[in-house]
Tab-separated table of C-alpha atoms in Angstrom:
chain	number	residue	atom	x	y	z
X	1	MET	CA	7.988	1.588	-12.849
X	2	LYS	CA	6.282	0.903	-9.555
X	3	LYS	CA	2.637	-0.168	-9.436
X	4	TYR	CA	1.518	2.965	-7.596
X	5	GLN	CA	2.705	6.539	-7.977
X	6	ILE	CA	1.203	7.395	-4.589
X	7	VAL	CA	-0.132	5.229	-1.757
X	8	GLY	CA	-1.909	6.768	1.224
X	9	ILE	CA	-2.505	5.262	4.646
X	10	GLY	CA	-5.120	6.683	7.003
X	11	ASN	CA	-8.618	6.558	8.456
X	12	ALA	CA	-11.365	5.335	6.103
X	13	ILE	CA	-14.413	7.336	7.179
X	14	VAL	CA	-17.759	7.641	5.394
X	15	ASP	CA	-19.026	11.239	5.482
X	16	VAL	CA	-22.816	11.193	5.985
X	17	LEU	CA	-24.406	14.601	5.404
X	18	SER	CA	-27.833	15.913	6.278
X	19	GLN	CA	-29.404	19.388	6.270
X	20	SER	CA	-30.602	20.493	9.701
X	21	ASP	CA	-31.645	23.634	11.512
X	22	ASP	CA	-30.380	24.967	14.834
X	23	SER	CA	-33.395	23.671	16.760
X	24	PHE	CA	-32.569	20.111	15.633
X	25	LEU	CA	-28.960	20.551	16.800
X	26	ASP	CA	-30.216	21.780	20.198
X	27	LEU	CA	-32.638	18.851	20.454
X	28	MET	CA	-29.841	16.370	19.733
X	29	GLY	CA	-27.278	18.103	21.978
X	30	ILE	CA	-24.942	18.752	19.041
X	31	GLN	CA	-22.462	21.627	19.369
X	32	LYS	CA	-22.683	23.711	16.237
X	33	GLY	CA	-19.674	24.128	13.948
X	34	ILE	CA	-17.229	21.767	15.652
X	35	MET	CA	-16.004	18.183	15.275
X	36	GLN	CA	-16.775	15.822	18.146
X	37	LEU	CA	-15.771	12.187	18.544
X	38	VAL	CA	-18.762	10.057	19.551
X	39	GLU	CA	-19.198	6.519	20.868
X	40	ARG	CA	-20.920	3.774	18.900
X	41	ASP	CA	-24.399	4.075	20.489
X	42	ARG	CA	-24.590	7.834	19.982
X	43	GLY	CA	-23.198	7.482	16.471
X	44	GLU	CA	-25.904	4.985	15.547
X	45	MET	CA	-28.603	7.160	17.134
X	46	LEU	CA	-27.481	10.259	15.200
X	47	TYR	CA	-27.185	8.255	11.981
X	48	GLY	CA	-30.767	7.025	12.453
X	49	ALA	CA	-31.998	10.588	13.097
X	50	MET	CA	-30.624	11.947	9.814
X	51	THR	CA	-33.114	12.703	7.046
X	52	ASN	CA	-32.289	12.853	3.313
X	53	ARG	CA	-28.800	11.491	3.977
X	54	THR	CA	-26.092	11.806	1.350
X	55	GLN	CA	-22.905	9.782	1.673
X	56	ALA	CA	-19.354	10.203	0.389
X	57	PRO	CA	-16.081	8.438	1.175
X	58	GLY	CA	-14.035	10.698	3.449
X	59	GLY	CA	-10.991	10.831	5.673
X	60	SER	CA	-8.098	13.245	5.174
X	61	VAL	CA	-5.691	11.053	3.173
X	62	ALA	CA	-8.552	9.527	1.161
X	63	ASN	CA	-9.604	13.050	0.108
X	64	THR	CA	-6.025	13.765	-1.002
X	65	LEU	CA	-5.980	10.554	-3.052
X	66	ALA	CA	-9.239	11.600	-4.739
X	67	GLY	CA	-7.496	14.818	-5.823
X	68	LEU	CA	-4.521	12.840	-7.137
X	69	GLY	CA	-6.899	10.553	-9.015
X	70	ASN	CA	-8.488	13.648	-10.563
X	71	LEU	CA	-4.971	14.496	-11.770
X	72	GLY	CA	-4.510	11.070	-13.344
X	73	LEU	CA	-2.000	9.467	-10.959
X	74	THR	CA	-2.159	5.773	-10.059
X	75	THR	CA	-3.078	5.601	-6.382
X	76	GLY	CA	-3.787	3.059	-3.649
X	77	PHE	CA	-5.264	3.460	-0.163
X	78	ILE	CA	-4.427	1.377	2.903
X	79	GLY	CA	-7.455	1.618	5.188
X	80	ARG	CA	-9.848	-0.577	7.139
X	81	VAL	CA	-13.628	-0.890	6.716
X	82	HIS	CA	-16.127	-3.479	7.941
X	83	ASP	CA	-18.030	-5.745	5.562
X	84	ASP	CA	-21.250	-3.805	6.093
X	85	ALA	CA	-23.267	-1.503	3.823
X	86	LEU	CA	-21.126	1.579	4.561
X	87	GLY	CA	-17.861	-0.369	4.227
X	88	ARG	CA	-18.809	-1.835	0.841
X	89	PHE	CA	-19.978	1.610	-0.277
X	90	TYR	CA	-16.620	3.115	0.760
X	91	ALA	CA	-14.517	0.533	-1.083
X	92	GLU	CA	-16.661	0.774	-4.240
X	93	GLU	CA	-16.636	4.590	-4.313
X	94	MET	CA	-12.853	4.754	-3.869
X	95	ALA	CA	-12.482	2.359	-6.818
X	96	LYS	CA	-14.877	4.486	-8.907
X	97	ASP	CA	-12.674	7.518	-8.184
X	98	GLY	CA	-9.680	5.573	-9.520
X	99	THR	CA	-7.996	4.604	-6.226
X	100	ASP	CA	-7.349	0.953	-5.354
X	101	PHE	CA	-8.854	0.245	-1.931
X	102	VAL	CA	-6.307	-2.475	-1.335
X	103	ASN	CA	-7.764	-4.266	1.734
X	104	PRO	CA	-11.108	-6.068	1.322
X	105	PRO	CA	-13.853	-5.146	3.820
X	106	VAL	CA	-13.400	-7.122	7.062
X	107	ALA	CA	-16.054	-9.766	7.753
X	108	GLY	CA	-16.937	-11.056	11.224
X	109	GLY	CA	-17.838	-9.491	14.552
X	110	GLU	CA	-15.542	-6.475	14.563
X	111	LEU	CA	-16.501	-2.818	14.895
X	112	PRO	CA	-18.662	-1.215	12.172
X	113	THR	CA	-17.307	1.032	9.447
X	114	SER	CA	-16.239	4.480	10.650
X	115	ARG	CA	-18.575	7.343	9.839
X	116	SER	CA	-18.828	11.071	10.427
X	117	MET	CA	-22.370	12.405	10.784
X	118	ILE	CA	-22.220	15.941	9.397
X	119	PHE	CA	-25.183	18.231	10.012
X	120	VAL	CA	-25.175	21.201	7.612
X	121	SER	CA	-26.976	24.285	8.920
X	122	PRO	CA	-28.763	26.799	6.646
X	123	ASP	CA	-25.825	29.223	7.172
X	124	GLY	CA	-23.361	26.602	5.823
X	125	GLU	CA	-21.865	25.672	9.210
X	126	ARG	CA	-20.949	21.987	9.534
X	127	SER	CA	-21.350	20.164	12.841
X	128	MET	CA	-19.378	16.916	12.667
X	129	ASN	CA	-19.904	13.889	14.907
X	130	THR	CA	-17.317	11.221	14.143
X	131	TYR	CA	-17.450	7.608	15.241
X	132	LEU	CA	-14.047	6.055	14.518
X	133	GLY	CA	-15.233	2.432	14.462
X	134	ILE	CA	-13.078	-0.119	12.690
X	135	SER	CA	-10.593	2.357	11.191
X	136	SER	CA	-9.164	2.792	14.704
X	137	GLU	CA	-8.139	-0.896	14.471
X	138	LEU	CA	-5.874	-0.356	11.435
X	139	GLY	CA	-2.616	-2.185	12.159
X	140	PRO	CA	0.581	-3.531	10.606
X	141	ASP	CA	-1.212	-6.629	9.273
X	142	ASP	CA	-3.189	-4.310	6.983
X	143	VAL	CA	0.032	-3.139	5.278
X	144	ALA	CA	0.966	-5.471	2.418
X	145	ASP	CA	4.572	-5.651	1.189
X	146	ASP	CA	3.454	-5.400	-2.440
X	147	VAL	CA	1.491	-2.193	-1.776
X	148	ALA	CA	3.727	-0.036	0.471
X	149	GLY	CA	6.832	-1.530	-1.145
X	150	ASP	CA	5.511	-0.832	-4.650
X	151	ALA	CA	4.816	2.887	-4.148
X	152	GLU	CA	6.935	5.715	-5.526
X	153	ILE	CA	5.565	8.004	-2.781
X	154	LEU	CA	3.839	7.139	0.495
X	155	PHE	CA	1.580	9.672	2.246
X	156	LEU	CA	0.818	9.134	5.924
X	157	GLU	CA	-1.863	10.622	8.190
X	158	GLY	CA	-0.647	11.847	11.579
X	159	TYR	CA	-3.934	10.911	13.274
X	160	LEU	CA	-2.915	7.235	13.027
X	161	TYR	CA	-0.462	7.815	15.870
X	162	ASP	CA	-3.392	8.064	18.284
X	163	LYS	CA	-3.552	4.236	18.393
X	164	PRO	CA	-0.531	1.943	18.990
X	165	LYS	CA	-1.605	-0.364	16.138
X	166	GLY	CA	-1.957	2.617	13.804
X	167	LYS	CA	1.525	3.775	14.732
X	168	ASP	CA	2.909	0.310	13.971
X	169	ALA	CA	1.094	0.248	10.609
X	170	PHE	CA	2.496	3.653	9.769
X	171	GLU	CA	6.090	2.721	10.687
X	172	ARG	CA	5.899	-0.560	8.731
X	173	ALA	CA	4.541	1.175	5.618
X	174	ALA	CA	7.238	3.867	5.707
X	175	LYS	CA	9.999	1.292	6.155
X	176	LEU	CA	8.728	-0.884	3.276
X	177	CYS	CA	8.392	2.096	0.940
X	178	ARG	CA	11.764	3.666	1.675
X	179	SER	CA	13.731	0.396	1.687
X	180	ALA	CA	12.373	-0.240	-1.836
X	181	GLY	CA	13.621	3.168	-3.013
X	182	GLY	CA	10.392	5.140	-2.536
X	183	LYS	CA	9.800	8.423	-0.711
X	184	ALA	CA	7.622	8.731	2.396
X	185	GLY	CA	6.095	11.737	4.137
X	186	ILE	CA	3.452	12.785	6.615
X	187	ALA	CA	0.715	15.350	7.161
X	188	LEU	CA	0.865	16.543	10.785
X	189	SER	CA	-2.988	16.460	10.945
X	190	ASP	CA	-3.703	19.012	13.719
X	191	PRO	CA	-1.922	20.891	16.539
X	192	PHE	CA	-3.492	18.703	19.253
X	193	CYS	CA	-2.292	15.580	17.435
X	194	VAL	CA	1.192	17.142	17.372
X	195	ASP	CA	0.986	17.916	21.114
X	196	ARG	CA	0.163	14.274	21.837
X	197	HIS	CA	2.975	12.821	19.724
X	198	ARG	CA	5.650	15.538	19.683
X	199	ASP	CA	8.665	13.276	20.262
X	200	ASP	CA	7.570	10.758	17.638
X	201	PHE	CA	6.777	13.464	15.093
X	202	ARG	CA	10.118	15.211	15.633
X	203	ARG	CA	11.817	11.893	14.929
X	204	LEU	CA	9.694	11.393	11.805
X	205	VAL	CA	10.615	14.857	10.513
X	206	LYS	CA	14.253	13.702	10.591
X	207	GLU	CA	13.541	10.302	9.042
X	208	LEU	CA	10.988	11.092	6.321
X	209	ASP	CA	11.382	12.788	2.949
X	210	TYR	CA	8.713	15.495	3.289
X	211	VAL	CA	6.400	16.856	5.988
X	212	ILE	CA	3.280	18.979	5.422
X	213	GLY	CA	1.804	21.079	8.212
X	214	ASN	CA	0.118	24.387	8.879
X	215	GLN	CA	1.503	27.257	10.932
X	216	HIS	CA	-0.079	26.093	14.210
X	217	GLU	CA	1.192	22.518	13.739
X	218	TRP	CA	4.801	23.590	13.088
X	219	GLU	CA	4.740	25.994	16.048
X	220	SER	CA	3.363	23.213	18.253
X	221	LEU	CA	5.967	20.715	17.026
X	222	TYR	CA	8.939	22.904	17.995
X	223	GLN	CA	7.170	24.920	20.711
X	224	THR	CA	8.354	28.224	19.301
X	225	ASP	CA	7.393	30.927	16.775
X	226	LEU	CA	6.963	30.001	13.115
X	227	SER	CA	10.260	31.426	11.845
X	228	SER	CA	12.301	29.517	14.452
X	229	ALA	CA	10.207	26.373	13.953
X	230	LEU	CA	10.773	26.331	10.194
X	231	GLU	CA	14.472	26.971	10.677
X	232	GLN	CA	14.718	23.908	12.940
X	233	ALA	CA	12.529	21.840	10.610
X	234	ALA	CA	14.654	22.762	7.581
X	235	ALA	CA	17.740	21.485	9.399
X	236	ASP	CA	15.916	18.219	10.214
X	237	ALA	CA	13.731	17.383	7.214
X	238	GLY	CA	13.959	16.662	3.517
X	239	ILE	CA	11.187	19.040	2.400
X	240	VAL	CA	9.200	21.234	4.793
X	241	VAL	CA	5.822	22.562	3.670
X	242	CYS	CA	3.923	25.149	5.726
X	243	THR	CA	0.446	26.456	4.870
X	244	ARG	CA	-0.923	29.541	6.634
X	245	SER	CA	-4.695	29.685	5.915
X	246	GLY	CA	-5.008	32.450	3.356
X	247	HIS	CA	-1.413	33.707	3.663
X	248	ASP	CA	1.766	32.819	1.755
X	249	VAL	CA	2.773	29.151	1.695
X	250	VAL	CA	6.408	28.448	2.629
X	251	LEU	CA	8.349	25.474	1.230
X	252	VAL	CA	11.918	24.716	2.330
X	253	ARG	CA	14.469	22.135	1.144
X	254	GLY	CA	17.860	22.647	2.777
X	255	GLU	CA	19.065	26.123	1.765
X	256	GLU	CA	16.330	26.473	-0.879
X	257	GLU	CA	13.155	28.344	0.060
X	258	ALA	CA	10.038	29.123	-1.975
X	259	VAL	CA	7.310	31.501	-0.834
X	260	VAL	CA	4.049	31.107	-2.752
X	261	PRO	CA	1.461	33.896	-2.512
X	262	VAL	CA	-2.152	32.850	-1.975
X	263	THR	CA	-5.063	34.568	-3.706
X	264	GLU	CA	-7.606	35.103	-0.960
X	265	ILE	CA	-11.127	33.956	-1.810
X	266	THR	CA	-14.170	33.678	0.424
X	267	PRO	CA	-14.721	29.957	0.982
X	268	VAL	CA	-18.105	28.381	0.314
X	269	ASP	CA	-16.991	25.389	2.378
X	270	ALA	CA	-13.449	25.173	3.772
X	271	THR	CA	-13.647	21.389	4.267
X	272	GLY	CA	-10.809	19.630	2.479
X	273	ALA	CA	-8.622	22.680	1.807
X	274	GLY	CA	-5.573	21.108	3.440
X	275	ASP	CA	-6.287	17.714	1.866
X	276	GLN	CA	-6.397	19.178	-1.649
X	277	PHE	CA	-3.373	21.393	-1.045
X	278	ALA	CA	-1.544	18.139	-0.282
X	279	ALA	CA	-2.870	16.614	-3.529
X	280	GLY	CA	-1.549	19.496	-5.631
X	281	PHE	CA	1.794	19.559	-3.847
X	282	LEU	CA	2.243	15.775	-4.153
X	283	TYR	CA	1.412	15.902	-7.855
X	284	GLY	CA	4.223	18.410	-8.333
X	285	TYR	CA	6.554	16.438	-6.055
X	286	ALA	CA	5.882	13.222	-7.990
X	287	ALA	CA	6.641	15.004	-11.269
X	288	GLY	CA	9.929	16.435	-9.931
X	289	ALA	CA	8.622	20.003	-10.260
X	290	PRO	CA	10.462	22.908	-8.570
X	291	LEU	CA	9.353	23.682	-5.011
X	292	GLU	CA	7.547	26.860	-6.036
X	293	THR	CA	5.611	25.077	-8.787
X	294	ALA	CA	4.562	22.262	-6.426
X	295	GLY	CA	3.426	24.867	-3.888
X	296	ARG	CA	1.439	26.763	-6.501
X	297	MET	CA	-0.233	23.520	-7.592
X	298	GLY	CA	-1.268	22.954	-3.975
X	299	CYS	CA	-2.769	26.442	-3.767
X	300	VAL	CA	-4.754	25.999	-7.018
X	301	ALA	CA	-6.189	22.679	-5.818
X	302	ALA	CA	-7.093	24.128	-2.399
X	303	ALA	CA	-8.781	27.157	-3.997
X	304	GLU	CA	-10.877	24.859	-6.193
X	305	VAL	CA	-12.206	22.742	-3.329
X	306	ILE	CA	-13.198	25.655	-1.080
X	307	SER	CA	-15.242	27.178	-3.930
X	308	HIS	CA	-17.990	24.526	-3.523
X	309	PHE	CA	-19.467	22.130	-0.960
X	310	GLY	CA	-17.605	18.883	-0.363
X	311	ALA	CA	-13.996	17.876	0.314
X	312	ARG	CA	-13.118	16.616	-3.170
X	313	PRO	CA	-12.435	18.494	-6.403
X	314	GLU	CA	-15.218	18.946	-8.939
X	315	ALA	CA	-13.267	20.756	-11.680
X	316	ASP	CA	-10.483	19.246	-13.819
X	317	LEU	CA	-7.389	20.186	-11.807
X	318	LYS	CA	-5.029	19.584	-14.736
X	319	TYR	CA	-7.011	22.118	-16.771
X	320	LEU	CA	-6.651	24.632	-13.910
X	321	PHE	CA	-2.885	23.943	-13.737
X	322	ARG	CA	-2.591	24.568	-17.504
X	323	GLN	CA	-4.507	27.838	-17.121
X	324	GLN	CA	-1.921	28.941	-14.566
X	325	GLY	CA	1.005	27.849	-16.761
X	326	LEU	CA	2.044	25.170	-14.261
X	327	ILE	CA	1.985	22.313	-16.799
X	328	ALA	CA	2.186	22.241	-20.587
């Protein structure tokens, strides 16, 4: 038995939420309903302007690990935070959720902990202003042999490829995991990320054991329509997973294909849908479940998280899986 069933590597970002009206957004020059990257000075100014702040540990892979913790798996997270109030909060909250935050907060004069200032409008729209801070400095030195090498499954965040050090960390973690007999895979993150790193990602599809992406990401990766893209991906990859926001999910392994219907529901807050789909799928993958079952688990977890505010599950996902006959 390895120490961890699943280890994730990605950006460690504190989500800081505040209620605000449209006039406040106009005053602050914030574009409503979109995610913007901001520099340190603007990030600190916006953080200071927030009233009645609530904080939660965020970041795509970290949200997935929270879902896996909800399901009872042993998980670890390779990320980078500063030894400041937000960084200590992040590490402590991850531990409370049952995930080992394996790297201690970094002391010294480096960048502050990454944070995303999220202004929630009365109509439920979220305007996100993300300062990447110290997580953009994640590098190979942050990847310990006894973490990546002691994972049954490694889950990687495509956004890390935006920085050379992140790319090196990613490649080192995957090599350590797979050379020790583990499985490694990636979430493609977003179509623009795929555009920036197409050659690298095409190589990773061939090298890794599973790849999760949505329709737009797969089409971007192969620069063709979805059917042709999945056909090429199936020839390249171990397992190909394609979500299609509200439409059937397609999972392919060689000649085997599973198409999982999605029950359409009106989201209260769509944040975290992809992250929790990944959690459900990885739970099934870790258990050796059939492709269709793993896909259905992903859909149940995604449906749960979009039924309430926040990017992490509130219900007992195992109970929901039992209700659907997915586990005994």
